[in-house]
Coordinates of N, CA, C and O in Angstrom, one line a residue:
X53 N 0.8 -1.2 0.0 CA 0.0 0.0 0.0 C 0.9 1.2 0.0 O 1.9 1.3 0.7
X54 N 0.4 2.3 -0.9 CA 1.6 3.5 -1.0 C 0.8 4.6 0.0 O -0.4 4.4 0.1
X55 N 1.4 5.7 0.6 CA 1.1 6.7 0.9 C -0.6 7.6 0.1 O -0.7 7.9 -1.1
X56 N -1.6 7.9 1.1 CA -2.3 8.4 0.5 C -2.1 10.2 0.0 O -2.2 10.9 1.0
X57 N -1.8 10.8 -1.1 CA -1.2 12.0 -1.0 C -2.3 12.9 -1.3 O -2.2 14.2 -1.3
X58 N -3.6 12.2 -1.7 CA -4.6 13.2 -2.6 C -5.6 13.7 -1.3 O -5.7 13.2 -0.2
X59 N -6.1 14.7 -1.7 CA -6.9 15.5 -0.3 C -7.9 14.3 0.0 O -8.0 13.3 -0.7
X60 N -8.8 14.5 1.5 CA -8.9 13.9 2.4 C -10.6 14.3 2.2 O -11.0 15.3 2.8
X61 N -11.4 13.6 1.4 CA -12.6 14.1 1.4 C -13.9 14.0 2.8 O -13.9 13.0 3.5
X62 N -14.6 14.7 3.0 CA -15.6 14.4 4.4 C -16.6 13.7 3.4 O -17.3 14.3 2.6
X63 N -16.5 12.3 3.6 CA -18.0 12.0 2.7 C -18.8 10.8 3.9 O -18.4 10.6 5.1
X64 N -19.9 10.2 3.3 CA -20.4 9.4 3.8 C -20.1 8.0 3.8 O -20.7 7.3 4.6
X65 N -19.1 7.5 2.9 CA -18.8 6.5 2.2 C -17.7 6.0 3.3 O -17.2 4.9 3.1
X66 N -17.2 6.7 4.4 CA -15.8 6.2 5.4 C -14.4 6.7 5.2 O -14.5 7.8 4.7
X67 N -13.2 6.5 5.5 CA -12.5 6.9 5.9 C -11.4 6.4 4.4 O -11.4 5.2 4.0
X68 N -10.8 6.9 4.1 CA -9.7 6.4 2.7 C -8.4 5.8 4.2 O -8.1 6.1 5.3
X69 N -7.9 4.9 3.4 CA -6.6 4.2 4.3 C -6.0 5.2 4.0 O -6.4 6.2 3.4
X70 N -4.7 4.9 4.5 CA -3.7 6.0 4.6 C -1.8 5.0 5.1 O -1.7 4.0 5.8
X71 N -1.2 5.5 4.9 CA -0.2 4.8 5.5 C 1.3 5.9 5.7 O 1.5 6.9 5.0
X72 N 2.0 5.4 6.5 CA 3.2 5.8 7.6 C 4.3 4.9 6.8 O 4.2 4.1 5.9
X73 N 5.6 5.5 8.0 CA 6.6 4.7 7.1 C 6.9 3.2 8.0 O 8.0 2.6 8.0
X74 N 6.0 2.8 8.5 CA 5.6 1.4 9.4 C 4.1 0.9 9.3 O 3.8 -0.3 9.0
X75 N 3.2 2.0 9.5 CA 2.0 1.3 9.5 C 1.0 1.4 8.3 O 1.1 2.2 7.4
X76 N 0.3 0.5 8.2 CA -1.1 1.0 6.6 C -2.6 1.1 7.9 O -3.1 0.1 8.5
X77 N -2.9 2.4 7.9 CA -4.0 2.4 8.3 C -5.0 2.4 7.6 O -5.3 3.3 6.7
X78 N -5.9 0.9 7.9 CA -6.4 0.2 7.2 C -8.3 1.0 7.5 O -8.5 0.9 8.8
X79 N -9.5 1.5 6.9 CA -10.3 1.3 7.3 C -11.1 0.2 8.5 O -11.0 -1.0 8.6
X80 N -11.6 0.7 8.9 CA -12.1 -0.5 9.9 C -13.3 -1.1 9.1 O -14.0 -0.6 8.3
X81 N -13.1 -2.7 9.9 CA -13.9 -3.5 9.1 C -14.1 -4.6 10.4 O -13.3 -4.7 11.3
X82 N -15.3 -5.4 10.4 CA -15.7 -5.8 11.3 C -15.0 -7.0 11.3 O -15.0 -7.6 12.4
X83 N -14.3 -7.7 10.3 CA -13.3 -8.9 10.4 C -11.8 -8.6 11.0 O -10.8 -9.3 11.2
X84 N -12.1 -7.4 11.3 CA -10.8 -7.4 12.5 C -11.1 -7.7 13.8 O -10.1 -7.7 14.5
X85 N -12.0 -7.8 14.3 CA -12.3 -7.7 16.0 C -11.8 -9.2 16.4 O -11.5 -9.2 17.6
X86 N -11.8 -10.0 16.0 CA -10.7 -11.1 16.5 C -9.6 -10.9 16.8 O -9.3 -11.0 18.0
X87 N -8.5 -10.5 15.8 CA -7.9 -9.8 15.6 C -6.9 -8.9 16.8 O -5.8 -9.0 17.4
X88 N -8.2 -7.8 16.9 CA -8.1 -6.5 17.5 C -8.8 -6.7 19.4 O -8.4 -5.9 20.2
X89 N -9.7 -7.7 19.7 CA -9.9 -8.3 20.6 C -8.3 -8.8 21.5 O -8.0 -8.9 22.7
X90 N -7.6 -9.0 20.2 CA -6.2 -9.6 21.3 C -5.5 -8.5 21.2 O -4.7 -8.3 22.1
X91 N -5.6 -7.8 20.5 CA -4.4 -6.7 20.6 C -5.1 -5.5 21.9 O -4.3 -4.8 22.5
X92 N -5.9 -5.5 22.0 CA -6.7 -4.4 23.3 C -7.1 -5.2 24.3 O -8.0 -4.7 24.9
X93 N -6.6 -6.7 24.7 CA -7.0 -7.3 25.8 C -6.4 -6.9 27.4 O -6.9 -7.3 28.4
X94 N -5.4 -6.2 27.2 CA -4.7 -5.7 28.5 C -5.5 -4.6 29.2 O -5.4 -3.5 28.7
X95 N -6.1 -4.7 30.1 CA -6.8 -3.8 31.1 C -6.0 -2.7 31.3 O -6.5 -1.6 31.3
X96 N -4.6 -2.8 31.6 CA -3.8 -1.4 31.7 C -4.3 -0.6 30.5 O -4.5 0.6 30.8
X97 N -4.7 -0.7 29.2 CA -4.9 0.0 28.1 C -6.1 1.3 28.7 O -6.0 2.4 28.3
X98 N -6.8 0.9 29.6 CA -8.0 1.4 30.1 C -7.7 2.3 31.4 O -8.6 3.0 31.9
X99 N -6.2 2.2 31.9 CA -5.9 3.4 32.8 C -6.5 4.5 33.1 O -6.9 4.8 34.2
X100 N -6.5 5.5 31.8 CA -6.8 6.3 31.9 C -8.3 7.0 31.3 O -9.0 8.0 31.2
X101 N -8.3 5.9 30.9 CA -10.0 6.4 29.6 C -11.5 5.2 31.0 O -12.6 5.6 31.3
X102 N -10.8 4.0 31.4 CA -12.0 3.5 31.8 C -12.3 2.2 31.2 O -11.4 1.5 30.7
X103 N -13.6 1.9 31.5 CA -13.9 0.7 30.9 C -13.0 -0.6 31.3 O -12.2 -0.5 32.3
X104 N -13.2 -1.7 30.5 CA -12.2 -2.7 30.0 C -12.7 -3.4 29.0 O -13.9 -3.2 28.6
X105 N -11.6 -4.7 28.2 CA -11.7 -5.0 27.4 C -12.7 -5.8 27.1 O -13.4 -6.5 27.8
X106 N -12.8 -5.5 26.0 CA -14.1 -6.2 25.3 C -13.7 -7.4 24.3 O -12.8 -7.3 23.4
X107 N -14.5 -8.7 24.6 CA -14.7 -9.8 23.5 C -14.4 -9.8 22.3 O -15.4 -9.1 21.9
X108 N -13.9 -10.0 21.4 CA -14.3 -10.2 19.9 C -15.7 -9.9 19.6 O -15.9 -9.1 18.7
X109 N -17.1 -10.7 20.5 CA -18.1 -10.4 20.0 C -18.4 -8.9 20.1 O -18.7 -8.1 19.2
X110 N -18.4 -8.7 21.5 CA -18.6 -7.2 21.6 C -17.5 -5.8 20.2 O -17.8 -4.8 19.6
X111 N -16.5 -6.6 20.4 CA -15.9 -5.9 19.4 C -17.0 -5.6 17.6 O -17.5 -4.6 17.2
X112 N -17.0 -6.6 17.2 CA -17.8 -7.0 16.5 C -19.2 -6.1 16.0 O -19.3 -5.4 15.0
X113 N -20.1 -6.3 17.1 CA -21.4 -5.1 17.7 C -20.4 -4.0 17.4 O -20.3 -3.8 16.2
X114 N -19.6 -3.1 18.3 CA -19.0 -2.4 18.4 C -19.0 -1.4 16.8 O -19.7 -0.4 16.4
X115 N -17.8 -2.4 16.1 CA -17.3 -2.4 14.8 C -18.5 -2.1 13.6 O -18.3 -1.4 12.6
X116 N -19.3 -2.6 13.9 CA -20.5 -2.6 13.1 C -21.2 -1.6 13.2 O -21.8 -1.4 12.1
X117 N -21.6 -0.8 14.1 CA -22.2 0.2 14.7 C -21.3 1.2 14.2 O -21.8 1.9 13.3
X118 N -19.9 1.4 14.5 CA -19.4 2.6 13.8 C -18.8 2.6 12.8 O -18.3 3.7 12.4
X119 N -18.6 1.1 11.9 CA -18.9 1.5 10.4 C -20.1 1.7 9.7 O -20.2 1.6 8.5
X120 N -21.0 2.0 10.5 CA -22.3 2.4 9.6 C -22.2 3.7 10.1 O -23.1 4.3 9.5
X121 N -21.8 4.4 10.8 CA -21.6 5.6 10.3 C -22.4 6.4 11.5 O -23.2 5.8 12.2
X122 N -21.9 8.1 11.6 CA -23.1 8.6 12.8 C -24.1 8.5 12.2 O -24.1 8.2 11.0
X123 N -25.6 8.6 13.3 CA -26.6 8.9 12.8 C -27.0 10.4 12.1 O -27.9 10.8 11.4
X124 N -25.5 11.2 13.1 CA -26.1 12.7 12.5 C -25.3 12.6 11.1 O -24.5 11.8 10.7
X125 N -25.8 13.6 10.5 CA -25.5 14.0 8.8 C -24.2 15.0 8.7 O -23.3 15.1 7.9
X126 N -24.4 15.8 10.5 CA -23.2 16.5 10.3 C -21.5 15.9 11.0 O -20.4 16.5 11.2
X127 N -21.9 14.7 11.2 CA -20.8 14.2 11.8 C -20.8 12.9 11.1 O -21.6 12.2 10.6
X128 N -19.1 12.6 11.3 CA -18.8 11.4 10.5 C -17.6 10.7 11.8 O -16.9 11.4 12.6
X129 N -17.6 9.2 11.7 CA -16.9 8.7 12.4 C -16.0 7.9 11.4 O -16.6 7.2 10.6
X130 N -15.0 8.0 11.5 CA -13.6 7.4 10.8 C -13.2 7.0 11.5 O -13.0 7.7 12.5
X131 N -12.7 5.6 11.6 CA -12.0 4.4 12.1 C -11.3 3.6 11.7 O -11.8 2.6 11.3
X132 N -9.8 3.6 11.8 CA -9.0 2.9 11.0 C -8.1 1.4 12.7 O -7.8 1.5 13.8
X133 N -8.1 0.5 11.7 CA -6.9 -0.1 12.3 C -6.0 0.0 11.7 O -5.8 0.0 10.4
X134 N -4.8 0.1 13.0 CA -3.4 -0.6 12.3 C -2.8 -1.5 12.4 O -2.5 -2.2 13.4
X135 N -2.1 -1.6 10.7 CA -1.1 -3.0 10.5 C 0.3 -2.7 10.3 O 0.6 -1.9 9.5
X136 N 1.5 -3.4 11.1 CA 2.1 -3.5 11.2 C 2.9 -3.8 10.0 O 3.1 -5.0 9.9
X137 N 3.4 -3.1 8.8 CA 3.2 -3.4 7.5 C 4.7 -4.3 7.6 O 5.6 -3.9 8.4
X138 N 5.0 -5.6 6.7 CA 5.8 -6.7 6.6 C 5.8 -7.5 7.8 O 6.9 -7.9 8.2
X139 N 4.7 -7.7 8.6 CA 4.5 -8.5 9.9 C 2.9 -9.0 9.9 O 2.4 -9.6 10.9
X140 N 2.2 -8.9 8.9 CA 0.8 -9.6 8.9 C 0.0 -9.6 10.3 O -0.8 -10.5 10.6
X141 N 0.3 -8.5 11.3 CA -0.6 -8.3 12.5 C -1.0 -7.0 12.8 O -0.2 -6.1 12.7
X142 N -2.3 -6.7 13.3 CA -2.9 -5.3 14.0 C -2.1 -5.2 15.4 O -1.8 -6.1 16.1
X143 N -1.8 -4.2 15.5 CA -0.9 -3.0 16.7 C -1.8 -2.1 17.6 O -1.4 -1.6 18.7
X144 N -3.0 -1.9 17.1 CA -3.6 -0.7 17.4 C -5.0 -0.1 16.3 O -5.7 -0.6 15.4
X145 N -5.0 1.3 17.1 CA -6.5 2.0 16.2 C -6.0 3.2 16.3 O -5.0 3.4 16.9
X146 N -6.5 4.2 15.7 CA -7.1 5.7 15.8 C -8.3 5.7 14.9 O -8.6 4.9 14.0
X147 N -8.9 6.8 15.3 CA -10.3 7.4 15.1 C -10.3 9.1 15.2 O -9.6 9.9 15.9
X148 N -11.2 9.2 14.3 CA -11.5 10.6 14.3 C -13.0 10.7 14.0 O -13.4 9.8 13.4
X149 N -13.7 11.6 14.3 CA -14.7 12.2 14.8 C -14.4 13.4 14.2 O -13.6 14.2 14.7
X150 N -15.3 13.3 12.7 CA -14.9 15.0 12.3 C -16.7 15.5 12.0 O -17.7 14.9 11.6
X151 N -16.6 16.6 12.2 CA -17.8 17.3 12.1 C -17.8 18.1 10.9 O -16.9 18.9 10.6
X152 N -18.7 17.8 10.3 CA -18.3 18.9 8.7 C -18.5 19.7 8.6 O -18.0 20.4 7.7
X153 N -19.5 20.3 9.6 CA -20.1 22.1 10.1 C -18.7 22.6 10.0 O -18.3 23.2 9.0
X154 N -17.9 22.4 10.9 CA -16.8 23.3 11.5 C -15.4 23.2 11.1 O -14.5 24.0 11.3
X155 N -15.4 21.6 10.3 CA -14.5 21.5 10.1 C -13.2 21.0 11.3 O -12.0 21.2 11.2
X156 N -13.8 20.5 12.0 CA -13.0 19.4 13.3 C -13.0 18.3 13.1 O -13.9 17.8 12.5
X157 N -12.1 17.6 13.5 CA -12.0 16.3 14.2 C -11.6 16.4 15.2 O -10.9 17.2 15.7
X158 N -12.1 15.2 16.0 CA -11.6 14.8 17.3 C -10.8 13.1 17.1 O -11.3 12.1 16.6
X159 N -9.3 13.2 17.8 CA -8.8 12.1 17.6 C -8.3 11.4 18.5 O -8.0 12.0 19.5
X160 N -8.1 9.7 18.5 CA -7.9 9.4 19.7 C -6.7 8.4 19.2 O -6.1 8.3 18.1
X161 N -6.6 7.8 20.0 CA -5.2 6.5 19.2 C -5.1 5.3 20.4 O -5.2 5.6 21.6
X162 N -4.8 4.3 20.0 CA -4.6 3.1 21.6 C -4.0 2.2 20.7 O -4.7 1.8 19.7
X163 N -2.6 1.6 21.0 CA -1.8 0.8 20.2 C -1.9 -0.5 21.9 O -2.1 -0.2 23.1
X164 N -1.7 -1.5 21.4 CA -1.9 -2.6 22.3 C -0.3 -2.3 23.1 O 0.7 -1.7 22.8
X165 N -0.9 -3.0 24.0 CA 0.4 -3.1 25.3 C 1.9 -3.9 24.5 O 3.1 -3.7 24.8
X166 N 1.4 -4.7 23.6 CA 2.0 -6.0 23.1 C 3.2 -4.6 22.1 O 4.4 -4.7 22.3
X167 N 3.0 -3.9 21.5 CA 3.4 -3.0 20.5 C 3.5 -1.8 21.2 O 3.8 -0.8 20.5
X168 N 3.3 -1.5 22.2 CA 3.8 -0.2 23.1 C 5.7 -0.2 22.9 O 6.5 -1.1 22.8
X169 N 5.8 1.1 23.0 CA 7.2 1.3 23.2 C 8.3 1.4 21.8 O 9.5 1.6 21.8
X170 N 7.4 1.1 21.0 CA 8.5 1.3 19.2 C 8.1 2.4 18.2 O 8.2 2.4 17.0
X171 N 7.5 3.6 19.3 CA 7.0 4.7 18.3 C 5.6 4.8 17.8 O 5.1 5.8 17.6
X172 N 4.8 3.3 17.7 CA 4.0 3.6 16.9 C 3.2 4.3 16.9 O 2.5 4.4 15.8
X173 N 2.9 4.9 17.9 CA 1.6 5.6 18.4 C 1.8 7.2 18.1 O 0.8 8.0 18.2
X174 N 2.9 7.5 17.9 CA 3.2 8.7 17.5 C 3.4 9.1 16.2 O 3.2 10.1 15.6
X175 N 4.2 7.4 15.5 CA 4.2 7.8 14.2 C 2.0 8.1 13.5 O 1.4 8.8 12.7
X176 N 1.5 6.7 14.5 CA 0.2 7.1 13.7 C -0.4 8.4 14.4 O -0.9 9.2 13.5
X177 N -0.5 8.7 15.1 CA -0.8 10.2 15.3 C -0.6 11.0 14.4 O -1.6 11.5 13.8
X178 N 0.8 11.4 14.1 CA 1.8 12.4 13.0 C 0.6 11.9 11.8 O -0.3 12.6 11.4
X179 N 0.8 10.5 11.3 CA 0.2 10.1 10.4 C -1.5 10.4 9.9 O -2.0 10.6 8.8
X180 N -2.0 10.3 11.2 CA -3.5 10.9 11.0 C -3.9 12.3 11.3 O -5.1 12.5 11.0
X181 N -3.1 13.4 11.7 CA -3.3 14.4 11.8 C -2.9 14.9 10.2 O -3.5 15.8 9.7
X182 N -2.0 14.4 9.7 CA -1.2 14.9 8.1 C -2.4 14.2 7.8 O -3.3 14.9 8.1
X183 N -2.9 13.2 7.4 CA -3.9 12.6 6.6 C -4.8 13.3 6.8 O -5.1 13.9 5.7
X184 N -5.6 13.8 7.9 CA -6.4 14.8 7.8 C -6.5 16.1 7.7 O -7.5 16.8 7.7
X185 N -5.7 16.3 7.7 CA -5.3 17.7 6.9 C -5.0 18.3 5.7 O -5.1 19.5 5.3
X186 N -4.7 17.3 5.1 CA -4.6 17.1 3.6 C -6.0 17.0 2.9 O -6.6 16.1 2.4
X187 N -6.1 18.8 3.1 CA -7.4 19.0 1.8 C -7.8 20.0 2.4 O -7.0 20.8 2.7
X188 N -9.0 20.1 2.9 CA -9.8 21.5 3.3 C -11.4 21.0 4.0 O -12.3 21.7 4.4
X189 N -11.3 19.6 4.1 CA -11.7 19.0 5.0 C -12.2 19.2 6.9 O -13.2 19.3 7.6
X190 N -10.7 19.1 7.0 CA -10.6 19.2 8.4 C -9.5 20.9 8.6 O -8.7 21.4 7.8
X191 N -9.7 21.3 9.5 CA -9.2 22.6 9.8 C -8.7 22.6 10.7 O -7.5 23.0 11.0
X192 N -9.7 21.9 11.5 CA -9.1 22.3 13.3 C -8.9 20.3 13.9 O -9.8 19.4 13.8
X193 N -7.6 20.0 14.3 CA -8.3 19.0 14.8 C -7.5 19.1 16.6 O -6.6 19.9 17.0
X194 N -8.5 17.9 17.7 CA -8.4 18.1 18.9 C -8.5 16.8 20.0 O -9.5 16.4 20.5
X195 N -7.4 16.5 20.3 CA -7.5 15.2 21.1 C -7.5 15.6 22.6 O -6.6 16.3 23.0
X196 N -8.7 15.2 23.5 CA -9.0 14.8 24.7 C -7.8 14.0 25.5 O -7.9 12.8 25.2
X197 N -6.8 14.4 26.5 CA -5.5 13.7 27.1 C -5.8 13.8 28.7 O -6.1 14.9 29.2
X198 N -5.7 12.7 29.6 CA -6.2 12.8 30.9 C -4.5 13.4 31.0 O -3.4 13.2 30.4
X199 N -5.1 14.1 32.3 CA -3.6 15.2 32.6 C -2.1 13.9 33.2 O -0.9 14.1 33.2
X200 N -2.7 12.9 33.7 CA -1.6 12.2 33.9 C -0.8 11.3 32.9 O 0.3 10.9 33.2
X201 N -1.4 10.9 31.6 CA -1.1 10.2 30.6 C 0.1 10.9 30.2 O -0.2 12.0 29.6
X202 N 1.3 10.6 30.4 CA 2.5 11.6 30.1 C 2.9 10.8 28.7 O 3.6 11.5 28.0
X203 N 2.7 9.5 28.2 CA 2.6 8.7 27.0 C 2.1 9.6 25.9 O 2.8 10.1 25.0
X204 N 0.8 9.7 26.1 CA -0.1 10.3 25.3 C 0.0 12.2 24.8 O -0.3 12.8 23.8
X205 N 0.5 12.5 26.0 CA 0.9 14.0 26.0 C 2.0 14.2 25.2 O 1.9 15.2 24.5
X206 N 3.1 13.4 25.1 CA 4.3 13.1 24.0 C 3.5 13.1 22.6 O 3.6 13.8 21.7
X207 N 2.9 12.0 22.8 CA 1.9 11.9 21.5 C 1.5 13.3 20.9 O 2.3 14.0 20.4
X208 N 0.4 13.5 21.0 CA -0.1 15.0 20.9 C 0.6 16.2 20.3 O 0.3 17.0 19.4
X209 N 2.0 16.2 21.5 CA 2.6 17.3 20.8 C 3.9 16.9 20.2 O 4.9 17.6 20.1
X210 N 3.6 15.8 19.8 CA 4.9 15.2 18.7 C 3.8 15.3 17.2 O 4.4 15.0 16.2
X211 N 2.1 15.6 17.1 CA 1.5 15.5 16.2 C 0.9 17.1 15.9 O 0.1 17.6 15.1
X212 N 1.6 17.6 16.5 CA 1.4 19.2 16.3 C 0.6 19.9 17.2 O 0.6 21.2 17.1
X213 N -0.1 19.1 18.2 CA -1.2 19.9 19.2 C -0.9 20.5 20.2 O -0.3 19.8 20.9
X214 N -1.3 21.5 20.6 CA -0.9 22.1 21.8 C -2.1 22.0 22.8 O -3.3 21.9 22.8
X215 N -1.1 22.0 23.9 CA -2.1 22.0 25.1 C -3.0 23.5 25.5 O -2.6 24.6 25.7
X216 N -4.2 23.0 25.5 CA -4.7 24.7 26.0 C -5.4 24.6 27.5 O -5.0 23.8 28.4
X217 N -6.4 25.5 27.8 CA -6.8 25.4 29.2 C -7.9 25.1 29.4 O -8.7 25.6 30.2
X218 N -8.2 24.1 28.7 CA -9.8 24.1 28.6 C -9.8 22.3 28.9 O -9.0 21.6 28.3
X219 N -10.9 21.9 29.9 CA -10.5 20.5 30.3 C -12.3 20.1 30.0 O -13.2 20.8 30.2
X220 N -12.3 18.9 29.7 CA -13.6 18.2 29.6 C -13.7 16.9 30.0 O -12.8 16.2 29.6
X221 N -14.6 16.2 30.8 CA -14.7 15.0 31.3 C -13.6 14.9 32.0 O -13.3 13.7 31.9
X222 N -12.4 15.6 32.8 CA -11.4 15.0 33.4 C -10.0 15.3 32.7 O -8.9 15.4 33.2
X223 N -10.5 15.5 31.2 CA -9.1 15.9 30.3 C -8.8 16.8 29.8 O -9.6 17.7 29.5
X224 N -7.6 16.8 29.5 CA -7.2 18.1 28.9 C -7.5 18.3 27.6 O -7.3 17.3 26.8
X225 N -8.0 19.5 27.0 CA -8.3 19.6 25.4 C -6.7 20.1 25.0 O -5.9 20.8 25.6
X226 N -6.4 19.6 24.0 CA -5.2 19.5 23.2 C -5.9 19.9 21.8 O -6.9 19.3 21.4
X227 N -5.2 20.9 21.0 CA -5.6 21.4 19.7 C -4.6 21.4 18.8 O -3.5 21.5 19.2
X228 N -4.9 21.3 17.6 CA -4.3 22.0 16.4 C -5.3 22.7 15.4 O -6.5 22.3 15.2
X229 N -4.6 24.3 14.8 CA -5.3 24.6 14.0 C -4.6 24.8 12.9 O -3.6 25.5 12.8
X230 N -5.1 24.1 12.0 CA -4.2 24.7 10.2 C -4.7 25.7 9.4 O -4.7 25.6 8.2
X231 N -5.3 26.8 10.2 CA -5.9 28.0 9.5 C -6.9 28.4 9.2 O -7.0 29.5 8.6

């Protein structure tokens, strides 16, 4: 899979792959939650967001629900996994949550425990903030960081976002604007 270079359209149809110089972020697809079930089975993953892991089946439900897309018109949910490209295995996710009113996204990222620690989560960050940016799509985008996640806070502003003062559910809002 080569690099996606062409702008980044908001449509209804999902999210175009995209790829890094390690990963192919693959659209989500409901035949990964086996898969992706083992790669998010570590409870530590849930430190700071909550919850815990979910089944394959629940994965599955899950996966299905947000590939069919928001119910609103003005919001779209994009969901990619990633593959670890010349290793035939999933590492991880990001998502974005872009609104077409305004021209936001909201983005999140969680690479499994198993693949913690080789970059990846920064490279797909960098990777999905450039992907979404590429066009006139998205303008503004904004990741939610609980103030202790010092992993994540690297993340963020190794993808261009800055921290601002504005906190919601517990976390810190982290922004970028490209104009």
């Amino acid at each position: 899979m080569t690099k996606n270079n062409g702008p980044t359209p908001v449509s209804a149809e999902g999210p175009a792959p995209f790829s890094t110089a390690r990963l192919d972020a693959l659209p989500l697809d409901v035949a990964y939650a086996d898969e992706m079930a083992s790669v998010l089975a570590d409870p530590v993953l849930h430190t700071f967001t909550g919850g815990a892991p979910e089944d394959a089946d629940a994965l599955r439900t899950r996966y299905a629900r947000q590939s069919a897309g928001s119910p609103d018109p003005a919001e779209r949910w994009w969901n990619w996994v990633l593959a670890v490209r010349g290793e035939d295995r999933l590492a991880g996710y990001v998502q974005a949550t872009v609104n077409v009113t305004d021209a936001q996204a909201e983005i999140a990222w969680v690479i499994g425990s198993g693949w913690q620690g080789r970059g990846y989560a920064k490279e797909a960050a960098v990777g999905l903030v450039a992907h979404l940016l590429d066009g006139e799509a998205v303008r503004t985008v904004v990741a939610h960081i609980h103030p202790d996640h010092a992993a994540s806070t690297a993340v963020a502003a190794a993808a261009g976002l800055v921290r601002t003062e504005e906190w919601e559910d517990g976390e810190v809002r982290w922004r970028l604007d490209a104009g």
